[in-house]
Amino acid sequence: MILRLRGVEHAYRRTVALRGVSLAVEPEEVVAVTGPSGCGKSTLLHVAAGILRPQAGAVTLLDQDLVTLDDAERARLRRRNVGVVLQFGQLVPDLSALENVALPLLLERHDRGAALTAAREWLERAGVGDERDTLAAELSGGQAQRVAVARALVTGPSIVFADEPTGSLDSTGGEALLALLLAAARERGAALVIVTHDNVVAAHADREVRLRDGHVEAEAVLR
Ligand code: ADP
Ligand code: ADP
């Protein structure tokens, strides 16, 4: 088990987003989290990735109890072993695309030349090699999404979380980015948890976990 949530509850003021969610993800498994808008998908992803602390329940990620890890340890775990593609505001706006992708490696004190080379390769694979010197603030939504995927993959994580990773792309671009996520996960033997309301994306998963109103309504093994 690479990820396990048990009885996770979370509310924003009066809005209850998660009401007792349990979920387990195996290494190398591709899980699609689906469900209508507002059912708690993003909240679940933020909790599972250690970005948001749930108000109740247990979260174990890569054998680490997220409840007892302090901020620095959680940040380190994410930097080293977890790739995260969020919907908004994930790139540093006044750094170039290349610098954004190299950043996680530089923070881990990798050699600067090697970090930039790896970043260039991932930008190419994500189809935004030509944008490497563009400031993140000046990228289109679709380009920013591709750069965010490159940044999530550059460290070779054991698990990748992606929140609507194809949302700003047309269907061809979305399929290409999905294919890249799936291929990168397979190459590395990484697990992949994708939040989506796109049936095409869900169809590529090993398992679909469907949320409704803050709880798991149904699970389906797809392959
Ligand atoms: P989904 O990703 O399925 O659309 P979310 O996890 O984003 O669902 O949201 C679940 C519920 O929590 C929704 O009712 C949403 O409006 C509410 N919510 C999400 N984020 C916040 C926030 N930061 N503050 C207040 N309410 C929020
Ligand atoms: P607080 O500011 O309430 O003392 P912490 O310093 O423990 O919270 O955590 C700071 C950040 O880390 C917050 O964004 C919180 O959502 C997140 N966090 C804390 N504990 C956990 C946890 N067990 N799992 C996931 N995220 C957590």
CSV table of C-alpha atoms and ligand atoms in Angstrom, one decimal:
chain,number,residue,atom,x,y,z
A,1,MET,CA,0.0,0.0,0.0
A,2,ILE,CA,1.5,3.3,-1.0
A,3,LEU,CA,-1.4,5.5,0.2
A,4,ARG,CA,-4.1,4.8,2.7
A,5,LEU,CA,-6.8,7.1,4.0
A,6,ARG,CA,-9.1,6.1,6.8
A,7,GLY,CA,-12.2,7.9,8.0
A,8,VAL,CA,-11.1,11.2,6.6
A,9,GLU,CA,-13.3,14.2,7.4
A,10,HIS,CA,-12.9,17.8,6.4
A,11,ALA,CA,-15.0,20.9,6.3
A,12,TYR,CA,-14.5,24.5,5.2
A,13,ARG,CA,-16.4,26.6,7.7
A,14,ARG,CA,-19.9,25.2,7.3
A,15,THR,CA,-19.3,23.3,4.1
A,16,VAL,CA,-18.5,19.7,4.7
A,17,ALA,CA,-16.3,18.5,1.9
A,18,LEU,CA,-15.3,15.0,3.1
A,19,ARG,CA,-17.5,12.9,5.4
A,20,GLY,CA,-15.6,9.8,6.2
A,21,VAL,CA,-13.5,8.8,3.2
A,22,SER,CA,-11.4,5.6,3.2
A,23,LEU,CA,-9.2,4.7,0.3
A,24,ALA,CA,-6.2,2.6,-0.4
A,25,VAL,CA,-3.8,2.8,-3.4
A,26,GLU,CA,-1.3,0.1,-4.3
A,27,PRO,CA,2.1,0.8,-5.8
A,28,GLU,CA,1.9,1.3,-9.6
A,29,GLU,CA,-1.9,1.5,-9.5
A,30,VAL,CA,-3.7,4.2,-11.6
A,31,VAL,CA,-6.8,5.4,-9.8
A,32,ALA,CA,-9.3,7.9,-11.2
A,33,VAL,CA,-11.3,9.9,-8.6
A,34,THR,CA,-14.5,11.0,-10.2
A,35,GLY,CA,-17.8,12.5,-9.3
A,36,PRO,CA,-19.8,15.7,-9.8
A,37,SER,CA,-18.5,19.2,-9.2
A,38,GLY,CA,-18.3,20.0,-5.5
A,39,CYS,CA,-18.3,16.4,-4.3
A,40,GLY,CA,-14.9,16.7,-2.6
A,41,LYS,CA,-12.4,15.4,-5.2
A,42,SER,CA,-9.9,18.3,-4.9
A,43,THR,CA,-10.1,18.2,-1.1
A,44,LEU,CA,-9.4,14.5,-1.1
A,45,LEU,CA,-6.4,15.0,-3.4
A,46,HIS,CA,-5.0,17.8,-1.2
A,47,VAL,CA,-5.4,15.7,1.9
A,48,ALA,CA,-3.8,12.6,0.3
A,49,ALA,CA,-0.9,14.6,-1.0
A,50,GLY,CA,-0.2,16.1,2.4
A,51,ILE,CA,-1.1,19.6,1.4
A,52,LEU,CA,-4.2,20.0,3.5
A,53,ARG,CA,-4.6,18.6,7.0
A,54,PRO,CA,-7.9,16.8,7.5
A,55,GLN,CA,-9.9,17.5,10.6
A,56,ALA,CA,-10.3,13.9,11.3
A,57,GLY,CA,-9.0,10.5,10.1
A,58,ALA,CA,-5.7,9.0,9.2
A,59,VAL,CA,-3.5,9.4,6.2
A,60,THR,CA,-0.5,7.2,5.5
A,61,LEU,CA,1.6,8.1,2.4
A,62,LEU,CA,4.7,6.1,1.5
A,63,ASP,CA,4.8,4.5,5.0
A,64,GLN,CA,4.7,7.9,6.6
A,65,ASP,CA,1.9,9.0,9.0
A,66,LEU,CA,1.1,12.4,7.7
A,67,VAL,CA,-0.6,13.3,10.9
A,68,THR,CA,2.6,13.1,12.9
A,69,LEU,CA,5.1,14.5,10.3
A,70,ASP,CA,5.9,18.2,10.8
A,71,ASP,CA,5.7,20.7,8.0
A,72,ALA,CA,9.3,20.4,7.0
A,73,GLU,CA,9.2,16.6,6.9
A,74,ARG,CA,6.0,16.7,4.9
A,75,ALA,CA,7.5,19.1,2.4
A,76,ARG,CA,10.6,17.0,2.1
A,77,LEU,CA,8.5,13.8,1.5
A,78,ARG,CA,6.6,15.7,-1.2
A,79,ARG,CA,9.7,17.0,-2.9
A,80,ARG,CA,11.5,13.7,-3.0
A,81,ASN,CA,8.8,11.1,-3.6
A,82,VAL,CA,5.5,12.8,-4.6
A,83,GLY,CA,4.5,14.6,-7.8
A,84,VAL,CA,1.6,17.0,-7.6
A,85,VAL,CA,-0.2,18.7,-10.5
A,86,LEU,CA,-2.8,21.1,-9.0
A,87,GLN,CA,-5.4,23.1,-10.9
A,88,PHE,CA,-4.2,26.6,-10.2
A,89,GLY,CA,-1.2,28.7,-9.1
A,90,GLN,CA,1.3,26.0,-8.9
A,91,LEU,CA,4.1,27.6,-10.9
A,92,VAL,CA,6.3,30.4,-9.6
A,93,PRO,CA,5.1,33.3,-11.9
A,94,ASP,CA,8.4,35.2,-12.3
A,95,LEU,CA,10.5,32.2,-13.0
A,96,SER,CA,10.8,30.7,-16.5
A,97,ALA,CA,9.2,27.4,-17.5
A,98,LEU,CA,12.6,25.8,-17.4
A,99,GLU,CA,13.4,27.2,-13.9
A,100,ASN,CA,10.1,26.1,-12.6
A,101,VAL,CA,10.7,22.5,-13.7
A,102,ALA,CA,14.3,22.5,-12.4
A,103,LEU,CA,13.2,24.0,-9.0
A,104,PRO,CA,12.4,20.7,-7.2
A,105,LEU,CA,15.8,19.3,-8.1
A,106,LEU,CA,17.6,22.5,-7.2
A,107,LEU,CA,15.9,22.5,-3.8
A,108,GLU,CA,17.2,19.0,-3.2
A,109,ARG,CA,20.7,20.3,-4.1
A,110,HIS,CA,21.1,18.5,-7.3
A,111,ASP,CA,23.9,19.7,-9.6
A,112,ARG,CA,22.6,22.8,-11.4
A,113,GLY,CA,23.7,21.6,-14.9
A,114,ALA,CA,22.1,18.2,-14.4
A,115,ALA,CA,18.9,19.8,-13.1
A,116,LEU,CA,18.6,22.1,-16.1
A,117,THR,CA,19.2,19.2,-18.5
A,118,ALA,CA,16.6,17.0,-16.9
A,119,ALA,CA,14.1,20.0,-16.9
A,120,ARG,CA,14.7,20.6,-20.6
A,121,GLU,CA,14.0,16.9,-21.3
A,122,TRP,CA,10.8,16.9,-19.4
A,123,LEU,CA,9.6,20.1,-21.1
A,124,GLU,CA,10.2,18.5,-24.4
A,125,ARG,CA,8.3,15.4,-23.4
A,126,ALA,CA,5.4,17.5,-22.2
A,127,GLY,CA,5.4,19.3,-25.6
A,128,VAL,CA,6.5,22.7,-24.3
A,129,GLY,CA,10.2,22.6,-25.1
A,130,ASP,CA,9.9,25.8,-27.1
A,131,GLU,CA,8.5,27.7,-24.1
A,132,ARG,CA,11.5,27.0,-21.8
A,133,ASP,CA,12.5,30.6,-21.5
A,134,THR,CA,8.9,32.0,-21.2
A,135,LEU,CA,8.0,33.3,-17.7
A,136,ALA,CA,5.4,31.1,-16.1
A,137,ALA,CA,3.1,34.2,-15.8
A,138,GLU,CA,3.1,34.5,-19.6
A,139,LEU,CA,2.2,30.9,-20.4
A,140,SER,CA,-1.3,30.0,-21.6
A,141,GLY,CA,-3.4,27.9,-19.3
A,142,GLY,CA,-2.7,24.8,-21.4
A,143,GLN,CA,1.0,25.5,-21.5
A,144,ALA,CA,1.1,26.0,-17.8
A,145,GLN,CA,-0.6,22.7,-17.3
A,146,ARG,CA,2.0,20.9,-19.3
A,147,VAL,CA,4.8,22.7,-17.5
A,148,ALA,CA,3.2,21.7,-14.2
A,149,VAL,CA,3.2,18.0,-15.3
A,150,ALA,CA,6.9,18.2,-16.3
A,151,ARG,CA,7.6,19.6,-12.9
A,152,ALA,CA,5.7,16.9,-11.1
A,153,LEU,CA,7.6,14.2,-13.0
A,154,VAL,CA,11.1,15.5,-13.1
A,155,THR,CA,12.0,14.2,-9.6
A,156,GLY,CA,10.9,10.6,-10.5
A,157,PRO,CA,8.2,10.4,-7.8
A,158,SER,CA,6.8,7.1,-6.5
A,159,ILE,CA,3.3,8.5,-6.6
A,160,VAL,CA,1.8,11.3,-8.7
A,161,PHE,CA,-1.4,13.2,-7.8
A,162,ALA,CA,-3.0,15.2,-10.6
A,163,ASP,CA,-6.1,17.4,-10.3
A,164,GLU,CA,-7.9,17.7,-13.6
A,165,PRO,CA,-4.6,17.7,-15.5
A,166,THR,CA,-6.2,17.9,-18.9
A,167,GLY,CA,-8.7,20.6,-17.9
A,168,SER,CA,-7.2,23.6,-19.9
A,169,LEU,CA,-6.4,21.6,-23.0
A,170,ASP,CA,-8.3,20.6,-26.1
A,171,SER,CA,-9.0,16.9,-26.5
A,172,THR,CA,-5.9,16.2,-28.5
A,173,GLY,CA,-3.7,18.1,-26.1
A,174,GLY,CA,-5.4,16.5,-23.1
A,175,GLU,CA,-4.9,13.0,-24.5
A,176,ALA,CA,-1.3,13.6,-25.1
A,177,LEU,CA,-0.8,14.9,-21.6
A,178,LEU,CA,-2.7,12.0,-20.1
A,179,ALA,CA,-0.5,9.6,-22.2
A,180,LEU,CA,2.6,11.3,-20.8
A,181,LEU,CA,1.4,10.9,-17.2
A,182,LEU,CA,0.5,7.2,-17.8
A,183,ALA,CA,3.8,6.4,-19.6
A,184,ALA,CA,5.9,8.2,-17.0
A,185,ALA,CA,4.2,6.4,-14.2
A,186,ARG,CA,4.6,3.0,-15.9
A,187,GLU,CA,8.3,3.6,-16.6
A,188,ARG,CA,9.0,4.5,-13.1
A,189,GLY,CA,6.5,2.0,-11.5
A,190,ALA,CA,4.8,5.0,-9.9
A,191,ALA,CA,1.2,5.1,-8.7
A,192,LEU,CA,-1.0,7.7,-10.2
A,193,VAL,CA,-4.1,9.3,-8.7
A,194,ILE,CA,-6.0,11.5,-11.1
A,195,VAL,CA,-9.0,13.7,-10.2
A,196,THR,CA,-11.2,14.0,-13.3
A,197,HIS,CA,-14.7,14.3,-14.6
A,198,ASP,CA,-13.5,13.3,-18.0
A,199,ASN,CA,-14.6,9.8,-18.9
A,200,VAL,CA,-11.7,9.3,-21.3
A,201,VAL,CA,-9.3,9.8,-18.5
A,202,ALA,CA,-11.2,7.6,-16.1
A,203,ALA,CA,-11.2,4.8,-18.8
A,204,HIS,CA,-7.4,4.6,-18.6
A,205,ALA,CA,-7.4,3.9,-14.9
A,206,ASP,CA,-7.1,0.5,-13.1
A,207,ARG,CA,-9.8,1.6,-10.7
A,208,GLU,CA,-12.4,4.3,-10.5
A,209,VAL,CA,-13.3,5.8,-7.1
A,210,ARG,CA,-16.5,7.7,-7.4
A,211,LEU,CA,-17.3,10.4,-4.8
A,212,ARG,CA,-20.7,11.9,-4.1
A,213,ASP,CA,-21.4,14.5,-1.5
A,214,GLY,CA,-18.1,13.9,0.4
A,215,HIS,CA,-18.2,10.1,0.5
A,216,VAL,CA,-17.2,7.2,-1.7
A,217,GLU,CA,-20.3,6.3,-3.6
A,218,ALA,CA,-18.9,3.4,-5.6
A,219,GLU,CA,-15.6,1.8,-6.6
A,220,ALA,CA,-15.1,0.0,-9.9
A,221,VAL,CA,-12.1,-2.2,-10.9
A,222,LEU,CA,-11.5,-1.4,-14.6
A,223,ARG,CA,-8.6,-3.7,-15.4
B,1,ADP,P1,-14.6,19.0,-6.3
B,1,ADP,O1,-13.1,18.9,-6.5
B,1,ADP,O2,-15.3,17.6,-6.4
B,1,ADP,O3,-15.3,20.0,-7.2
B,1,ADP,P2,-14.0,20.3,-3.8
B,1,ADP,O4,-13.1,19.4,-3.0
B,1,ADP,O5,-13.3,21.4,-4.5
B,1,ADP,O6,-14.9,19.4,-4.8
B,1,ADP,O7,-15.1,21.0,-2.9
B,1,ADP,C1,-15.9,20.3,-2.0
B,1,ADP,C2,-16.8,21.3,-1.3
B,1,ADP,O8,-16.1,22.1,-0.5
B,1,ADP,C3,-17.6,22.2,-2.3
B,1,ADP,O9,-18.9,22.4,-1.7
B,1,ADP,C4,-16.8,23.4,-2.3
B,1,ADP,O10,-17.6,24.5,-2.7
B,1,ADP,C5,-16.2,23.5,-0.9
B,1,ADP,N1,-14.9,24.1,-0.9
B,1,ADP,C6,-13.8,23.7,-1.5
B,1,ADP,N2,-12.7,24.5,-1.2
B,1,ADP,C7,-13.2,25.4,-0.3
B,1,ADP,C8,-12.6,26.5,0.4
B,1,ADP,N3,-11.3,26.8,0.2
B,1,ADP,N4,-13.4,27.3,1.2
B,1,ADP,C9,-14.7,27.0,1.3
B,1,ADP,N5,-15.3,26.0,0.7
B,1,ADP,C10,-14.6,25.2,-0.1
B,2,ADP,P1,-1.5,24.4,12.1
B,2,ADP,O1,-1.1,25.6,11.3
B,2,ADP,O2,-3.0,24.2,12.2
B,2,ADP,O3,-0.7,24.2,13.3
B,2,ADP,P2,0.3,22.5,10.9
B,2,ADP,O4,1.4,23.5,11.2
B,2,ADP,O5,0.3,21.2,11.6
B,2,ADP,O6,-1.1,23.2,11.1
B,2,ADP,O7,0.2,22.3,9.4
B,2,ADP,C1,0.5,23.3,8.4
B,2,ADP,C2,0.0,22.8,7.1
B,2,ADP,O8,0.2,21.4,6.9
B,2,ADP,C3,-1.4,23.1,6.9
B,2,ADP,O9,-1.6,23.5,5.6
B,2,ADP,C4,-2.1,21.8,7.1
B,2,ADP,O10,-3.2,21.7,6.2
B,2,ADP,C5,-1.0,20.8,6.7
B,2,ADP,N1,-1.1,19.6,7.5
B,2,ADP,C6,-1.0,19.5,8.8
B,2,ADP,N2,-1.2,18.2,9.2
B,2,ADP,C7,-1.4,17.5,8.2
B,2,ADP,C8,-1.7,16.1,8.0
B,2,ADP,N3,-1.8,15.2,9.0
B,2,ADP,N4,-2.0,15.7,6.8
B,2,ADP,C9,-1.9,16.5,5.7
B,2,ADP,N5,-1.6,17.8,5.8
B,2,ADP,C10,-1.4,18.3,7.0
